[in-house]
């Protein structure tokens, strides 16, 4: 009897043989691009292949190429994603107990760094880019200036730009404000590794005055998952200290397969990047024009806001239902679905055929009528942050107990609780659950969205 296996390896093989269209990361879109069998290049630190932790040969030259392409003074390779780079940048730039200004829409990895370094964050809320579907936008320079004037001892400002939805803040203006006030600017640009190469895409924060910029090559470029860059810029940041923490957060067995894909991608950027990005920009402009004329599905296109055109964000009454429809009816897998919108991620590797197939599927969904029901919950960030009772590190180490989410109002969280993706916490350790946060998390659970920090319907709260 021939029994079909269902282990991870065999499931991946079945996926690779299917006709599913990946409208999600990684940016290589499961196309080989001439890359060899990974087992043939899977090595360790043997002769002539350098050492990531003490690079003085080929890896050093590759990192110098990356710095040159993006305009950094120094660039570090990472093979455990932007998370490791975020941890190194924050812990290496700030000392224990220091104060920092943090965009509240930062990724969960930023909050892990705040906990590990026992930092004292002051949070700043982004604008609301679309209140109907709960999309949050830029951090305003005036809000950064105001916070730095009102708060004392801020050593660094930590922002995410672009956001998961592709919205970009005015990094040049914010960098100037930070430096005028003696603060560093650290930008999580994980979704912007393709920035700065033309094609109508935004400029990279590396060239706009940020002191440290983190990028995930694999998100939007043809590099393998976990490919990360940490760019260090200017004289203000302590590069030696950052490098020390970089070593702390990198595995001692870095993947040469991943670094090989980074090398291949950098060569591609150097030789063909601008031409490829120009062609990519034209393809995206055409598909956005086409999908901007739909009757029911609304393509998110904020006016007066800089955004990544390659992020196709669609506002719908029921994001999870739309994602299921596309998966079941059209064999298209999206990047993510939130309560009221979904995201399709594109990359320079998407062909005209890929984008046409996707556009036709969205048009059919628009004609068929939108699936699902309208989400009712309010968005997380409505101008009021959850009440904060203690530092993140204090709450994470305190005695705790499990509490049903429905009964958690007023209780102090011992965990980050967030819908993932995008991984922006609704509540962090040390903050109280409010009725608003509970309502959104309950609706997300009901819609089948993954809620990290929620186990068996319960959350961990301080005793």
XYZ file of C-alpha atoms in Angstrom:
463
model
C 0.000 0.000 0.000
C 1.341 3.422 -0.964
C 0.647 5.725 1.996
C 1.287 9.405 1.363
C 3.566 10.835 4.026
C 2.750 14.037 5.870
C 6.017 15.054 7.458
C 7.351 18.569 6.883
C 9.791 17.538 4.164
C 7.173 15.731 2.087
C 4.674 18.526 2.564
C 7.261 20.989 1.224
C 7.863 18.733 -1.771
C 4.140 18.649 -2.523
C 3.965 22.426 -2.264
C 6.895 22.841 -4.638
C 5.157 20.627 -7.202
C 1.809 22.443 -6.909
C 0.479 25.368 -8.928
C 0.088 27.612 -5.874
C 1.052 31.239 -6.549
C 3.105 32.654 -3.641
C 2.047 36.242 -2.963
C 4.115 36.194 0.185
C 7.731 36.333 1.286
C 10.453 35.251 0.682
C 11.153 37.447 -2.307
C 12.716 34.611 -4.312
C 9.158 33.293 -4.803
C 10.349 29.664 -4.836
C 12.224 30.174 -8.107
C 15.691 28.572 -8.147
C 17.416 31.404 -10.087
C 20.283 29.092 -10.930
C 21.045 28.325 -7.259
C 22.658 24.889 -6.711
C 21.595 21.977 -4.543
C 22.042 23.421 -1.018
C 23.673 20.235 0.248
C 26.486 20.765 -2.250
C 27.423 24.116 -0.676
C 26.573 23.439 2.971
C 29.921 23.841 4.758
C 31.439 25.186 7.952
C 34.420 27.513 8.485
C 36.900 25.618 6.335
C 40.033 26.972 4.668
C 39.475 29.903 2.281
C 35.860 30.474 3.339
C 36.385 32.944 6.208
C 34.520 33.169 9.546
C 31.474 35.379 10.063
C 32.499 36.126 13.632
C 36.023 37.222 12.658
C 35.760 38.075 8.965
C 38.994 39.006 7.221
C 38.572 37.360 3.821
C 35.731 36.606 1.431
C 32.916 37.319 3.915
C 34.483 40.665 4.801
C 34.622 41.581 1.114
C 30.963 40.596 0.667
C 29.939 42.788 3.600
C 31.937 45.665 2.133
C 30.073 45.195 -1.154
C 26.756 45.384 0.724
C 27.878 48.572 2.484
C 28.893 50.092 -0.838
C 25.627 49.193 -2.565
C 23.435 50.620 0.186
C 25.658 53.524 1.241
C 26.567 52.375 4.764
C 29.888 52.871 6.530
C 29.800 49.243 7.635
C 27.431 46.341 7.019
C 27.173 43.104 8.994
C 25.755 39.836 7.683
C 23.282 37.798 9.678
C 21.801 34.358 9.124
C 19.083 34.437 11.776
C 16.935 37.121 10.247
C 16.252 40.707 11.183
C 15.429 39.611 14.714
C 19.101 39.017 15.518
C 20.020 42.308 13.872
C 17.368 44.230 15.833
C 18.580 42.728 19.116
C 22.207 43.582 18.328
C 21.459 47.125 17.178
C 19.371 48.027 20.224
C 21.405 46.224 22.886
C 24.645 47.477 21.337
C 23.469 51.086 21.151
C 21.898 51.424 24.595
C 23.083 50.522 28.067
C 21.032 48.849 30.756
C 18.243 51.033 32.115
C 18.616 53.812 29.538
C 15.612 55.570 28.049
C 14.530 55.318 24.418
C 11.664 56.573 22.270
C 9.931 53.673 20.516
C 7.267 53.579 17.815
C 4.441 51.578 19.314
C 3.924 49.799 15.990
C 7.392 48.209 16.166
C 7.832 44.481 15.647
C 7.845 42.080 18.579
C 11.643 41.674 18.274
C 12.073 45.300 19.368
C 10.152 44.546 22.556
C 12.367 41.522 23.165
C 15.381 43.826 22.967
C 13.762 46.258 25.423
C 13.304 43.370 27.836
C 16.794 41.912 27.403
C 18.521 45.273 27.916
C 16.097 46.309 30.696
C 15.442 49.571 28.866
C 12.986 52.281 29.847
C 10.877 52.957 26.718
C 8.682 55.952 25.989
C 6.159 55.009 23.311
C 5.064 57.134 20.392
C 1.980 56.349 18.326
C 1.921 56.435 14.536
C -0.690 58.202 12.488
C -3.793 56.331 11.427
C -3.507 55.742 7.686
C -6.913 54.077 7.316
C -9.248 53.966 10.307
C -11.845 51.852 8.474
C -9.612 48.824 8.207
C -7.127 49.567 11.000
C -3.961 50.415 9.065
C -1.459 52.534 10.912
C 0.950 54.818 9.167
C 3.853 57.175 9.638
C 5.587 58.389 12.734
C 5.403 62.181 12.409
C 8.614 64.182 12.824
C 6.761 66.774 14.943
C 5.687 64.029 17.355
C 9.282 62.854 17.659
C 10.447 66.418 18.323
C 7.728 66.957 20.907
C 8.560 63.729 22.721
C 12.274 64.503 22.793
C 11.513 67.967 24.188
C 9.143 66.633 26.847
C 11.117 63.574 27.931
C 14.592 63.685 29.430
C 17.495 61.328 28.849
C 16.316 59.773 25.566
C 19.384 58.057 24.077
C 17.852 56.543 20.948
C 14.723 56.587 18.805
C 13.572 53.223 17.407
C 11.143 53.138 14.482
C 9.770 50.741 11.870
C 9.841 52.086 8.318
C 8.412 50.767 6.079
C 5.598 49.270 8.084
C 4.253 45.816 7.304
C 1.778 47.562 5.023
C 4.579 49.461 3.272
C 4.137 52.955 4.749
C 7.332 54.984 5.082
C 8.115 57.700 7.628
C 10.111 60.866 6.878
C 13.403 59.398 8.036
C 15.549 62.336 6.931
C 13.566 64.815 9.033
C 13.394 62.435 12.001
C 17.146 61.742 11.820
C 17.888 65.462 11.926
C 15.628 65.901 14.956
C 17.224 62.949 16.732
C 20.751 64.201 16.169
C 19.850 67.748 17.222
C 18.759 66.226 20.539
C 21.738 63.898 20.957
C 19.803 60.710 20.208
C 20.591 57.880 17.830
C 18.076 56.751 15.217
C 17.600 52.989 14.738
C 15.317 51.999 11.860
C 13.821 48.562 11.412
C 13.706 48.522 7.612
C 13.224 44.772 7.415
C 10.689 45.140 4.592
C 12.801 47.641 2.633
C 15.896 45.782 1.429
C 14.839 46.660 -2.137
C 14.744 50.399 -1.374
C 17.300 52.744 -2.900
C 17.681 51.105 -6.308
C 15.202 53.185 -8.308
C 12.046 52.006 -10.006
C 9.817 54.415 -8.120
C 10.529 52.732 -4.792
C 11.483 54.797 -1.716
C 15.012 55.668 -0.687
C 16.646 53.518 1.973
C 17.023 54.910 5.495
C 20.750 54.162 5.172
C 21.103 57.226 2.944
C 18.669 59.385 4.923
C 20.651 59.816 8.137
C 19.728 56.810 10.295
C 22.539 55.493 12.504
C 21.571 51.833 12.312
C 19.312 50.191 9.713
C 18.137 46.583 9.761
C 17.026 44.818 6.581
C 15.735 41.350 5.737
C 17.034 40.584 2.260
C 14.740 37.592 1.995
C 11.523 39.554 2.451
C 11.608 41.433 -0.847
C 14.729 40.223 -2.683
C 15.843 36.831 -4.060
C 17.732 35.610 -0.997
C 16.966 32.692 1.307
C 14.919 33.126 4.468
C 16.918 34.473 7.445
C 19.174 36.626 5.236
C 19.717 39.850 7.189
C 21.834 42.994 6.969
C 22.702 45.439 9.737
C 23.953 48.733 8.319
C 25.932 51.068 10.599
C 26.202 54.687 9.505
C 27.953 57.813 10.722
C 30.170 58.623 13.705
C 27.552 58.588 16.484
C 26.999 54.866 16.890
C 29.498 52.736 18.815
C 30.265 50.191 16.123
C 32.601 48.120 18.284
C 29.916 47.669 20.947
C 27.288 46.788 18.344
C 29.651 44.232 16.808
C 30.102 42.645 20.246
C 26.362 42.196 20.651
C 26.136 41.070 17.027
C 28.398 38.180 17.979
C 26.190 37.442 20.989
C 23.038 37.146 18.887
C 24.487 35.227 15.929
C 24.849 31.475 15.875
C 28.401 30.147 15.964
C 27.372 27.917 13.045
C 26.192 30.464 10.462
C 24.706 28.982 7.334
C 26.980 29.235 4.320
C 23.971 28.327 2.198
C 22.171 31.476 3.420
C 25.314 33.596 3.079
C 25.808 32.163 -0.398
C 22.324 33.295 -1.368
C 23.128 36.744 0.048
C 26.292 36.854 -2.037
C 24.340 35.868 -5.141
C 21.697 38.501 -4.418
C 24.283 41.259 -3.863
C 25.967 40.413 -7.160
C 22.569 40.553 -8.846
C 21.912 43.978 -7.276
C 25.329 45.231 -8.346
C 25.035 44.034 -11.942
C 21.306 44.136 -12.690
C 19.630 45.762 -9.693
C 18.675 49.146 -11.108
C 17.480 47.732 -14.404
C 15.514 44.987 -12.624
C 13.954 47.469 -10.194
C 12.920 49.794 -13.027
C 11.183 46.893 -14.778
C 9.617 45.778 -11.471
C 8.348 49.304 -10.862
C 6.658 49.385 -14.273
C 4.975 46.019 -13.673
C 3.692 47.107 -10.273
C 2.431 50.460 -11.587
C 0.436 48.632 -14.256
C -1.129 46.133 -11.841
C -1.956 48.860 -9.316
C -3.707 50.876 -12.029
C -5.661 47.794 -13.035
C -6.673 46.841 -9.477
C -7.522 50.397 -8.490
C -10.723 50.234 -10.549
C -12.525 47.450 -8.673
C -16.057 47.818 -7.375
C -15.884 46.163 -3.952
C -12.265 45.313 -3.139
C -10.449 48.544 -2.300
C -6.732 48.748 -3.092
C -5.144 50.757 -0.291
C -3.472 53.799 -1.873
C -2.835 56.516 0.717
C -2.617 60.056 -0.650
C 0.287 62.245 0.362
C 2.085 59.379 2.090
C 5.268 57.722 0.892
C 4.713 53.985 0.576
C 6.190 50.890 -1.030
C 4.141 50.306 -4.201
C 5.140 46.629 -4.148
C 2.965 46.001 -1.090
C -0.517 45.298 -2.419
C -2.875 45.970 0.492
C -6.608 45.394 -0.006
C -9.341 46.635 2.319
C -12.241 44.187 2.631
C -14.977 43.474 5.207
C -13.429 40.146 6.240
C -9.706 39.616 5.625
C -9.482 35.961 6.746
C -12.491 34.996 4.600
C -10.943 36.686 1.559
C -7.673 34.849 2.170
C -9.482 31.522 2.383
C -11.362 32.255 -0.847
C -8.144 33.038 -2.717
C -6.454 29.945 -1.314
C -9.309 27.546 -2.065
C -10.634 28.981 -5.328
C -7.507 30.418 -6.950
C -4.602 28.541 -5.300
C -3.055 31.821 -4.175
C -1.384 32.129 -0.786
C -1.257 35.647 0.667
C 1.306 37.157 2.993
C -1.203 37.904 5.719
C -4.843 38.627 6.476
C -5.971 40.956 9.228
C -9.537 41.515 10.351
C -10.328 44.091 7.666
C -7.556 43.815 5.087
C -5.064 41.481 3.485
C -1.582 41.862 2.017
C -0.100 40.381 -1.127
C 3.672 40.788 -1.241
C 5.417 41.179 -4.554
C 9.105 41.190 -5.459
C 11.289 41.865 -8.506
C 11.082 38.129 -9.228
C 7.333 38.214 -9.885
C 6.749 37.987 -13.633
C 4.061 39.604 -15.761
C 2.387 36.195 -15.840
C 2.417 35.951 -12.025
C 0.965 39.419 -11.541
C -1.650 38.915 -14.265
C -2.814 35.678 -12.640
C -3.106 37.439 -9.291
C -4.974 40.417 -10.782
C -7.432 38.136 -12.562
C -8.128 36.303 -9.288
C -8.819 39.565 -7.433
C -11.114 40.685 -10.259
C -13.040 37.414 -10.047
C -13.387 37.803 -6.287
C -14.620 41.359 -6.782
C -17.224 40.175 -9.308
C -18.343 37.226 -7.168
C -19.015 39.394 -4.126
C -16.836 39.659 -1.068
C -16.814 36.606 1.195
C -17.283 36.704 4.954
C -18.798 39.262 7.297
C -17.726 42.716 8.390
C -15.333 42.859 11.349
C -16.618 45.024 14.175
C -13.752 45.456 16.628
C -11.951 48.772 17.046
C -8.325 49.116 16.036
C -5.608 48.739 18.660
C -4.030 52.165 18.600
C -6.695 54.802 18.977
C -4.541 57.483 20.562
C -4.544 55.921 24.042
C -1.955 53.370 25.123
C -2.696 50.650 27.679
C -1.961 51.700 31.241
C 1.607 50.842 32.179
C 2.344 49.522 35.668
C 6.017 48.465 35.542
C 9.009 47.848 33.301
C 8.901 45.037 30.739
C 11.725 43.123 32.409
C 10.067 43.408 35.831
C 6.770 42.015 34.561
C 8.442 39.218 32.618
C 10.194 37.972 35.771
C 7.316 38.454 38.236
C 5.055 35.748 39.642
C 2.174 35.139 37.269
C -0.970 33.130 36.737
C -3.154 32.192 33.765
C -6.345 34.223 33.379
C -9.153 33.781 30.828
C -8.858 36.548 28.261
C -12.477 37.575 28.825
C -11.663 38.181 32.502
C -8.319 39.949 32.036
C -9.544 43.576 32.058
C -7.429 45.587 34.463
C -4.910 42.775 34.940
C -1.207 43.360 34.230
C 0.185 41.249 31.418
C 3.306 39.140 31.930
C 3.637 38.436 28.182
C 3.488 40.110 24.829
C 0.097 39.405 23.283
C -0.197 40.087 19.582
C -1.806 38.962 16.354
C 0.976 37.476 14.218
C 1.541 38.641 11.590
C 2.166 41.546 11.747
C 3.545 40.958 15.249
C 2.735 44.351 16.791
C 1.834 43.795 20.452
C -1.622 44.773 21.643
C -0.324 44.504 25.203
C 3.242 44.130 26.430
C 4.568 42.915 29.785
C 3.837 45.515 32.452
C 0.717 46.915 30.756
C -2.903 46.401 31.741
C -5.418 44.683 29.499
C -8.185 47.100 28.525
C -11.616 46.395 27.100
C -10.469 47.598 23.657
C -7.497 45.231 23.496
C -9.567 42.302 24.751
C -12.298 42.946 22.152
C -9.834 42.932 19.259
C -7.998 39.846 20.491
C -11.252 37.961 20.971
C -12.421 38.857 17.481
C -9.055 37.852 16.034
C -9.302 34.491 17.790
C -12.859 34.028 16.530
C -11.658 34.792 12.970
C -8.955 32.150 13.251
C -6.018 34.569 13.298
C -2.958 33.410 15.286
C -2.711 35.253 18.605
C 0.662 34.851 20.261
C 0.586 34.941 24.045
C -2.897 33.395 24.142
C -2.798 29.762 25.266
C -5.951 27.739 25.630
C -7.982 30.956 25.761
C -5.885 32.300 28.645
C -3.226 34.969 29.051
C -0.442 35.173 31.626
C -1.013 37.953 34.163
C 0.873 39.157 37.225
C -0.373 37.828 40.526
